[in-house]
Tab-separated table of C-alpha atoms in Angstrom:
chain	number	residue	atom	x	y	z
A	1	MET	CA	-43.599	-29.034	36.375
A	2	THR	CA	-40.074	-27.590	36.432
A	3	VAL	CA	-39.705	-24.388	38.442
A	4	SER	CA	-37.675	-21.662	36.706
A	5	ILE	CA	-35.768	-18.690	38.055
A	6	LYS	CA	-38.537	-16.506	36.589
A	7	ASP	CA	-41.081	-18.308	38.757
A	8	VAL	CA	-38.999	-17.576	41.852
A	9	ALA	CA	-38.585	-13.908	40.876
A	10	SER	CA	-42.313	-13.507	40.213
A	11	LYS	CA	-43.328	-15.121	43.491
A	12	ALA	CA	-40.808	-13.040	45.471
A	13	GLY	CA	-41.666	-9.830	43.609
A	14	VAL	CA	-38.091	-9.190	42.482
A	15	SER	CA	-36.061	-9.333	39.275
A	16	THR	CA	-34.395	-12.480	38.009
A	17	ALA	CA	-31.071	-10.658	38.453
A	18	SER	CA	-31.744	-10.386	42.205
A	19	VAL	CA	-32.528	-14.095	42.438
A	20	SER	CA	-29.348	-14.873	40.502
A	21	ARG	CA	-27.276	-12.750	42.903
A	22	VAL	CA	-28.669	-14.560	45.920
A	23	LEU	CA	-28.007	-17.960	44.318
A	24	SER	CA	-24.407	-17.079	43.520
A	25	GLY	CA	-23.780	-15.321	46.838
A	26	LYS	CA	-23.028	-11.963	45.240
A	27	PRO	CA	-23.760	-8.649	47.022
A	28	GLY	CA	-26.344	-6.128	45.855
A	29	VAL	CA	-29.515	-7.549	47.405
A	30	GLY	CA	-30.874	-6.256	50.714
A	31	LYS	CA	-30.943	-8.623	53.713
A	32	LYS	CA	-34.752	-8.809	53.986
A	33	THR	CA	-35.155	-9.229	50.227
A	34	ALA	CA	-32.523	-11.973	50.161
A	35	GLU	CA	-34.301	-13.795	52.989
A	36	ARG	CA	-37.611	-13.575	51.110
A	37	ILE	CA	-35.978	-14.941	47.971
A	38	ARG	CA	-34.502	-17.895	49.896
A	39	GLU	CA	-37.890	-18.635	51.447
A	40	VAL	CA	-39.502	-18.729	47.999
A	41	ILE	CA	-36.682	-20.964	46.697
A	42	GLU	CA	-37.428	-23.433	49.499
A	43	GLU	CA	-41.201	-23.124	49.070
A	44	LEU	CA	-41.062	-23.816	45.341
A	45	ASN	CA	-38.234	-26.359	45.736
A	46	TYR	CA	-36.298	-24.527	43.040
A	47	ARG	CA	-33.048	-26.058	41.795
A	48	PRO	CA	-30.722	-24.113	39.483
A	49	ASN	CA	-30.347	-25.375	35.934
A	50	LEU	CA	-26.704	-26.384	35.999
A	51	GLY	CA	-26.612	-26.911	32.259
A	52	ALA	CA	-27.750	-23.374	31.566
A	53	ARG	CA	-25.471	-21.993	34.236
A	54	GLY	CA	-22.590	-23.933	32.736
A	55	LEU	CA	-23.133	-22.368	29.336
A	56	VAL	CA	-22.908	-18.907	30.866
A	57	LYS	CA	-19.923	-19.651	33.087
A	58	GLN	CA	-18.265	-22.073	30.639
A	59	LYS	CA	-18.406	-24.768	33.323
A	60	THR	CA	-19.761	-28.306	33.124
A	61	GLY	CA	-21.044	-28.546	36.694
A	62	ASN	CA	-19.382	-31.965	36.973
A	63	ILE	CA	-16.555	-33.364	39.089
A	64	ALA	CA	-14.790	-36.573	38.086
A	65	VAL	CA	-13.935	-39.151	40.714
A	66	VAL	CA	-11.351	-41.290	38.953
A	67	VAL	CA	-10.880	-44.743	40.447
A	68	PRO	CA	-8.238	-46.918	38.749
A	69	ARG	CA	-8.745	-50.696	38.994
A	70	GLY	CA	-12.487	-50.162	39.368
A	71	SER	CA	-13.913	-53.651	39.942
A	72	PHE	CA	-11.407	-54.361	42.712
A	73	VAL	CA	-11.834	-50.920	44.302
A	74	LEU	CA	-15.611	-51.337	44.551
A	75	ASN	CA	-15.076	-54.378	46.800
A	76	ASN	CA	-12.535	-52.606	49.012
A	77	PRO	CA	-14.080	-50.877	52.059
A	78	PHE	CA	-11.127	-48.455	52.255
A	79	PHE	CA	-12.217	-46.776	49.039
A	80	SER	CA	-15.964	-47.007	49.608
A	81	THR	CA	-15.632	-45.340	53.033
A	82	ILE	CA	-13.612	-42.457	51.583
A	83	LEU	CA	-16.191	-42.147	48.803
A	84	GLU	CA	-18.818	-41.617	51.501
A	85	GLY	CA	-16.869	-38.551	52.616
A	86	VAL	CA	-16.516	-37.276	49.053
A	87	ALA	CA	-20.262	-37.649	48.481
A	88	LYS	CA	-21.151	-35.862	51.727
A	89	ALA	CA	-18.940	-32.905	50.861
A	90	MET	CA	-20.222	-32.851	47.269
A	91	ASP	CA	-23.784	-32.598	48.604
A	92	GLN	CA	-22.869	-29.161	49.949
A	93	THR	CA	-22.091	-27.920	46.417
A	94	ASP	CA	-23.978	-27.577	43.131
A	95	TYR	CA	-21.697	-30.107	41.443
A	96	ASN	CA	-22.561	-33.541	40.138
A	97	MET	CA	-20.178	-36.448	40.746
A	98	LEU	CA	-19.146	-38.576	37.782
A	99	MET	CA	-17.226	-41.767	38.513
A	100	SER	CA	-14.999	-43.668	36.128
A	101	PHE	CA	-13.529	-47.125	36.628
A	102	THR	CA	-11.651	-47.929	33.411
A	103	SER	CA	-8.759	-46.243	31.637
A	104	ILE	CA	-10.969	-45.627	28.585
A	105	GLN	CA	-13.573	-43.798	30.679
A	106	GLN	CA	-10.881	-41.850	32.517
A	107	LYS	CA	-9.205	-40.596	29.382
A	108	ARG	CA	-12.541	-39.765	27.775
A	109	LEU	CA	-13.725	-37.733	30.778
A	110	LEU	CA	-10.486	-35.816	31.187
A	111	GLU	CA	-9.410	-35.307	27.584
A	112	THR	CA	-12.829	-34.043	26.489
A	113	GLN	CA	-12.941	-31.586	29.423
A	114	ALA	CA	-16.309	-33.067	30.411
A	115	VAL	CA	-15.603	-32.108	34.030
A	116	ASP	CA	-14.356	-29.046	35.897
A	117	GLY	CA	-12.090	-30.872	38.327
A	118	VAL	CA	-10.805	-34.298	39.299
A	119	ILE	CA	-10.487	-36.322	42.507
A	120	LEU	CA	-7.991	-39.044	41.753
A	121	PHE	CA	-7.766	-42.182	43.896
A	122	SER	CA	-4.271	-43.580	44.536
A	123	PRO	CA	-3.078	-43.672	40.925
A	124	ARG	CA	0.009	-45.553	39.849
A	125	HIS	CA	2.380	-44.022	37.370
A	126	GLU	CA	2.055	-46.869	34.886
A	127	GLU	CA	-1.719	-46.328	34.798
A	128	LEU	CA	-1.923	-42.539	34.526
A	129	SER	CA	1.423	-40.910	33.807
A	130	LEU	CA	2.371	-37.590	35.376
A	131	GLU	CA	2.997	-36.070	31.959
A	132	TRP	CA	-0.468	-36.995	30.715
A	133	LEU	CA	-2.222	-35.800	33.870
A	134	GLU	CA	-0.442	-32.439	33.704
A	135	SER	CA	-1.277	-32.069	30.006
A	136	VAL	CA	-5.013	-32.373	30.748
A	137	GLY	CA	-4.916	-28.971	32.423
A	138	LEU	CA	-7.689	-29.629	34.965
A	139	PRO	CA	-7.575	-28.996	38.731
A	140	ILE	CA	-6.634	-32.331	40.334
A	141	VAL	CA	-6.540	-33.509	43.947
A	142	VAL	CA	-5.110	-36.928	44.796
A	143	ILE	CA	-6.445	-39.148	47.579
A	144	GLY	CA	-3.698	-41.419	48.822
A	145	SER	CA	-0.110	-41.303	47.647
A	146	TYR	CA	0.910	-40.906	44.008
A	147	LEU	CA	4.517	-39.793	43.772
A	148	GLU	CA	7.024	-38.826	46.467
A	149	GLU	CA	6.933	-35.257	45.152
A	150	SER	CA	3.446	-35.014	43.659
A	151	PRO	CA	2.681	-31.796	41.751
A	152	PHE	CA	-0.974	-32.138	42.791
A	153	PRO	CA	-2.467	-31.467	46.235
A	154	CYS	CA	-2.661	-34.759	48.114
A	155	VAL	CA	-4.795	-35.943	51.045
A	156	ARG	CA	-3.644	-39.201	52.631
A	157	PRO	CA	-3.228	-41.241	55.803
A	158	ASP	CA	0.141	-41.242	57.580
A	159	ASP	CA	0.854	-44.741	56.279
A	160	GLU	CA	4.424	-44.909	57.526
A	161	ASP	CA	3.610	-43.957	61.110
A	162	GLY	CA	0.545	-46.214	61.112
A	163	ILE	CA	2.641	-49.288	60.315
A	164	LYS	CA	5.200	-48.229	62.910
A	165	GLN	CA	2.430	-48.170	65.531
A	166	ALA	CA	1.267	-51.634	64.449
A	167	VAL	CA	4.768	-53.117	64.783
A	168	THR	CA	5.207	-51.434	68.176
A	169	ALA	CA	1.885	-52.840	69.435
A	170	LEU	CA	2.962	-56.397	68.557
A	171	TYR	CA	6.401	-55.834	70.082
A	172	ASN	CA	4.846	-54.605	73.338
A	173	LEU	CA	2.799	-57.827	73.504
A	174	GLY	CA	6.031	-59.804	73.360
A	175	HIS	CA	6.311	-60.615	69.637
A	176	ARG	CA	9.851	-60.648	68.271
A	177	ASP	CA	9.284	-62.368	64.902
A	178	ILE	CA	6.989	-59.915	63.132
A	179	GLY	CA	6.124	-60.285	59.457
A	180	MET	CA	4.469	-57.948	56.979
A	181	ILE	CA	1.867	-58.422	54.248
A	182	ASN	CA	2.151	-55.570	51.757
A	183	GLY	CA	0.656	-54.517	48.444
A	184	PRO	CA	2.550	-54.063	45.160
A	185	MET	CA	5.549	-51.718	45.247
A	186	SER	CA	4.130	-49.854	42.240
A	187	SER	CA	1.871	-48.269	44.852
A	188	MET	CA	3.382	-45.385	46.835
A	189	HIS	CA	1.182	-46.509	49.738
A	190	SER	CA	3.045	-49.834	49.784
A	191	VAL	CA	6.389	-48.051	49.613
A	192	ARG	CA	5.528	-45.888	52.620
A	193	CYS	CA	4.217	-48.877	54.583
A	194	LEU	CA	7.376	-50.904	53.930
A	195	ASN	CA	9.514	-47.933	54.991
A	196	GLY	CA	7.560	-47.737	58.250
A	197	TYR	CA	7.939	-51.463	58.878
A	198	LYS	CA	11.682	-51.481	58.146
A	199	SER	CA	12.499	-48.459	60.256
A	200	ARG	CA	10.522	-49.570	63.327
A	201	VAL	CA	11.876	-53.143	63.191
A	202	LYS	CA	15.408	-51.741	63.140
A	203	GLU	CA	14.628	-49.190	65.876
A	204	LEU	CA	13.427	-52.058	68.080
A	205	GLU	CA	16.654	-53.951	67.255
A	206	LEU	CA	14.795	-56.826	65.655
A	207	ASP	CA	16.248	-58.723	62.714
A	208	TYR	CA	14.936	-57.427	59.385
A	209	SER	CA	14.683	-59.942	56.565
A	210	SER	CA	12.973	-59.628	53.211
A	211	ASP	CA	11.846	-63.230	53.771
A	212	ASN	CA	9.479	-61.886	56.444
A	213	VAL	CA	7.733	-59.596	53.936
A	214	LEU	CA	5.138	-60.767	51.432
A	215	GLU	CA	4.404	-58.440	48.503
A	216	VAL	CA	1.101	-59.411	46.897
A	217	ASP	CA	0.275	-58.452	43.310
A	218	GLU	CA	-2.720	-56.309	44.318
A	219	PHE	CA	-4.716	-55.248	47.381
A	220	ASP	CA	-7.155	-57.988	46.443
A	221	VAL	CA	-7.824	-60.476	49.206
A	222	PHE	CA	-9.416	-63.008	46.852
A	223	LYS	CA	-6.340	-63.224	44.630
A	224	ALA	CA	-3.811	-63.082	47.468
A	225	THR	CA	-5.069	-65.898	49.699
A	226	GLU	CA	-2.930	-68.659	48.164
A	227	ALA	CA	0.213	-66.514	48.364
A	228	MET	CA	-0.589	-65.760	52.012
A	229	LYS	CA	-1.007	-69.480	52.809
A	230	THR	CA	2.378	-70.259	51.274
A	231	PHE	CA	4.013	-67.349	53.101
A	232	LEU	CA	2.656	-68.436	56.501
A	233	ASN	CA	3.606	-72.075	55.887
A	234	ASN	CA	7.175	-71.060	54.979
A	235	ASN	CA	7.554	-68.691	57.940
A	236	LYS	CA	6.287	-70.682	60.916
A	237	LYS	CA	8.508	-68.742	63.334
A	238	ILE	CA	6.473	-65.562	62.681
A	239	THR	CA	4.023	-64.953	65.540
A	240	GLY	CA	2.635	-61.587	64.452
A	241	VAL	CA	1.832	-59.938	61.122
A	242	VAL	CA	1.176	-56.304	60.218
A	243	CYS	CA	-0.740	-55.618	56.998
A	244	SER	CA	-0.830	-52.500	54.836
A	245	SER	CA	-4.634	-52.647	54.676
A	246	ASP	CA	-7.534	-54.132	56.621
A	247	TYR	CA	-8.593	-55.890	53.440
A	248	LEU	CA	-5.303	-57.805	53.339
A	249	ALA	CA	-5.529	-58.485	57.076
A	250	ILE	CA	-8.921	-60.149	56.616
A	251	GLY	CA	-7.293	-62.308	53.940
A	252	VAL	CA	-4.503	-63.285	56.344
A	253	ILE	CA	-7.072	-64.410	58.938
A	254	LYS	CA	-8.740	-66.568	56.286
A	255	ALA	CA	-5.423	-67.975	55.029
A	256	ALA	CA	-4.332	-68.784	58.594
A	257	SER	CA	-7.518	-70.746	59.293
A	258	MET	CA	-7.055	-72.682	56.048
A	259	ILE	CA	-3.692	-74.029	57.237
A	260	GLY	CA	-4.803	-74.715	60.808
A	261	LEU	CA	-3.546	-71.588	62.524
A	262	SER	CA	-5.755	-69.862	65.057
A	263	VAL	CA	-5.911	-66.049	65.347
A	264	PRO	CA	-4.718	-64.695	67.733
A	265	GLU	CA	-3.544	-67.815	69.629
A	266	ASP	CA	-1.082	-68.912	66.901
A	267	LEU	CA	-0.827	-65.684	64.928
A	268	SER	CA	-1.570	-62.072	65.839
A	269	VAL	CA	-2.787	-59.884	62.968
A	270	VAL	CA	-2.979	-56.085	62.648
A	271	GLY	CA	-4.595	-54.240	59.735
A	272	ALA	CA	-4.428	-50.628	58.637
A	273	ASP	CA	-7.071	-47.901	58.111
A	274	ASP	CA	-9.726	-49.364	60.448
A	275	VAL	CA	-12.549	-49.653	57.915
A	276	PRO	CA	-16.037	-49.980	59.471
A	277	ILE	CA	-16.227	-53.760	59.056
A	278	SER	CA	-13.074	-54.276	61.172
A	279	ASP	CA	-15.023	-54.125	64.417
A	280	PHE	CA	-17.777	-56.484	63.172
A	281	ILE	CA	-15.850	-59.497	61.904
A	282	THR	CA	-14.996	-62.380	64.265
A	283	PRO	CA	-12.477	-62.045	65.750
A	284	SER	CA	-12.650	-58.254	65.565
A	285	LEU	CA	-9.607	-56.831	63.809
A	286	SER	CA	-6.903	-54.843	65.570
A	287	SER	CA	-6.056	-51.991	63.234
A	288	VAL	CA	-4.614	-48.512	62.883
A	289	HIS	CA	-7.464	-46.021	62.668
A	290	VAL	CA	-7.670	-43.025	60.345
A	291	ASP	CA	-10.627	-40.768	59.560
A	292	LEU	CA	-11.439	-42.098	56.072
A	293	VAL	CA	-14.662	-40.090	55.724
A	294	GLY	CA	-12.724	-36.985	56.758
A	295	ILE	CA	-10.131	-37.672	54.057
A	296	GLY	CA	-12.880	-37.742	51.430
A	297	LYS	CA	-14.395	-34.498	52.703
A	298	ARG	CA	-11.038	-32.716	52.902
A	299	ALA	CA	-10.076	-33.762	49.372
A	300	THR	CA	-13.384	-32.425	48.022
A	301	VAL	CA	-13.065	-29.083	49.828
A	302	THR	CA	-9.469	-28.771	48.595
A	303	LEU	CA	-10.590	-29.354	45.013
A	304	MET	CA	-13.345	-26.731	45.316
A	305	ASN	CA	-10.816	-24.209	46.608
A	306	LEU	CA	-8.449	-25.084	43.773
A	307	MET	CA	-11.203	-24.610	41.186
A	308	GLU	CA	-12.048	-21.211	42.667
A	309	GLY	CA	-8.459	-20.100	42.203
A	310	LYS	CA	-7.657	-20.031	45.911
A	311	GLN	CA	-4.085	-20.615	47.014
A	312	ILE	CA	-3.518	-24.091	48.423
A	313	ARG	CA	-0.978	-23.502	51.159
A	314	LYS	CA	-0.661	-27.094	52.337
A	315	LYS	CA	-0.307	-29.409	49.349
A	316	ASP	CA	0.349	-32.600	51.332
A	317	VAL	CA	-2.404	-33.055	53.922
A	318	VAL	CA	-1.575	-36.016	56.157
A	319	PHE	CA	-4.188	-37.527	58.497
A	320	GLU	CA	-2.880	-39.021	61.740
A	321	MET	CA	-3.364	-42.723	62.497
A	322	LYS	CA	-3.982	-44.353	65.893
A	323	TYR	CA	-3.623	-47.991	66.901
A	324	ILE	CA	-6.857	-49.714	67.987
A	325	ASP	CA	-6.469	-52.922	70.006
A	326	ARG	CA	-9.096	-55.595	69.354
A	327	SER	CA	-9.329	-59.405	69.294
A	328	THR	CA	-6.802	-60.434	66.611
A	329	THR	CA	-3.784	-59.654	68.800
A	330	SER	CA	-2.480	-61.274	71.987
A	331	ILE	CA	0.771	-62.342	73.609
A	332	PRO	CA	2.609	-65.058	71.644
A	333	LYS	CA	2.222	-68.686	72.768
A	334	ASN	CA	5.795	-69.079	73.992
A	335	LYS	CA	5.645	-66.114	76.372
């Protein structure tokens, strides 16, 4: 049987207004009385009726987690690990999490105001335009990069510095012909990663050539394997590769084995983001670590603050990255 606020009030010997104040954190209830009310709430396992509360407060009680390119994203451990952080932070609130994976679902959720706020995963402008997102009028927090000057609060890894660290790690091992596997340039993440690669290669006085960079159509290892094989076959002088995601790095390891190259003996490979599986594959993947769960939590807390009308002082929250040396990197053969 469903427990109501009246049941809690009756059991605690107080008014429903007192129970409501305790639930919402408002003053006006004595300390001992408030403690008794909380004990009864736990004893009866009472959960507020969010639908009824929403009618009073004109809120839905729902948060949208909008994930463009859904089927691909579900297979990508970068996104699923961040989602773990979002879910953990959401558990500390009264909100429900609604996820959408297609443009039809996204527009339906946002245009009908079926949610009170939005966590938006790495959108691309051609998918969800800035003008449309602003017209929706909902609080929005972006995870990952969207635009260089995003109007929405953004929580993201320091992609540029992460790739710089990866290039430096290979250079310190003795590699001088270092390639890059990157995602599509419609992604701001890819743009930042390429900027990091270019600048560090030039700082180390290595020769930069666009021939040493492969831009795949999507961060989808299954679709990119053939392109990676061709790239490695056409660039046999490359002894080390940095990738803009661990997912792509795993694809490079597979592509290398398919053309008879051994990792790391023939080719050193470095990923980015250090998703949990990186340390479990064989060989274990050298990567650039970032706190993905922390990114999810921070984005959720930022959205809650935004929805409560609090001032967001730092709109671009950047998480540091740190190189982790594992088994996919070693000195080049000719050293």
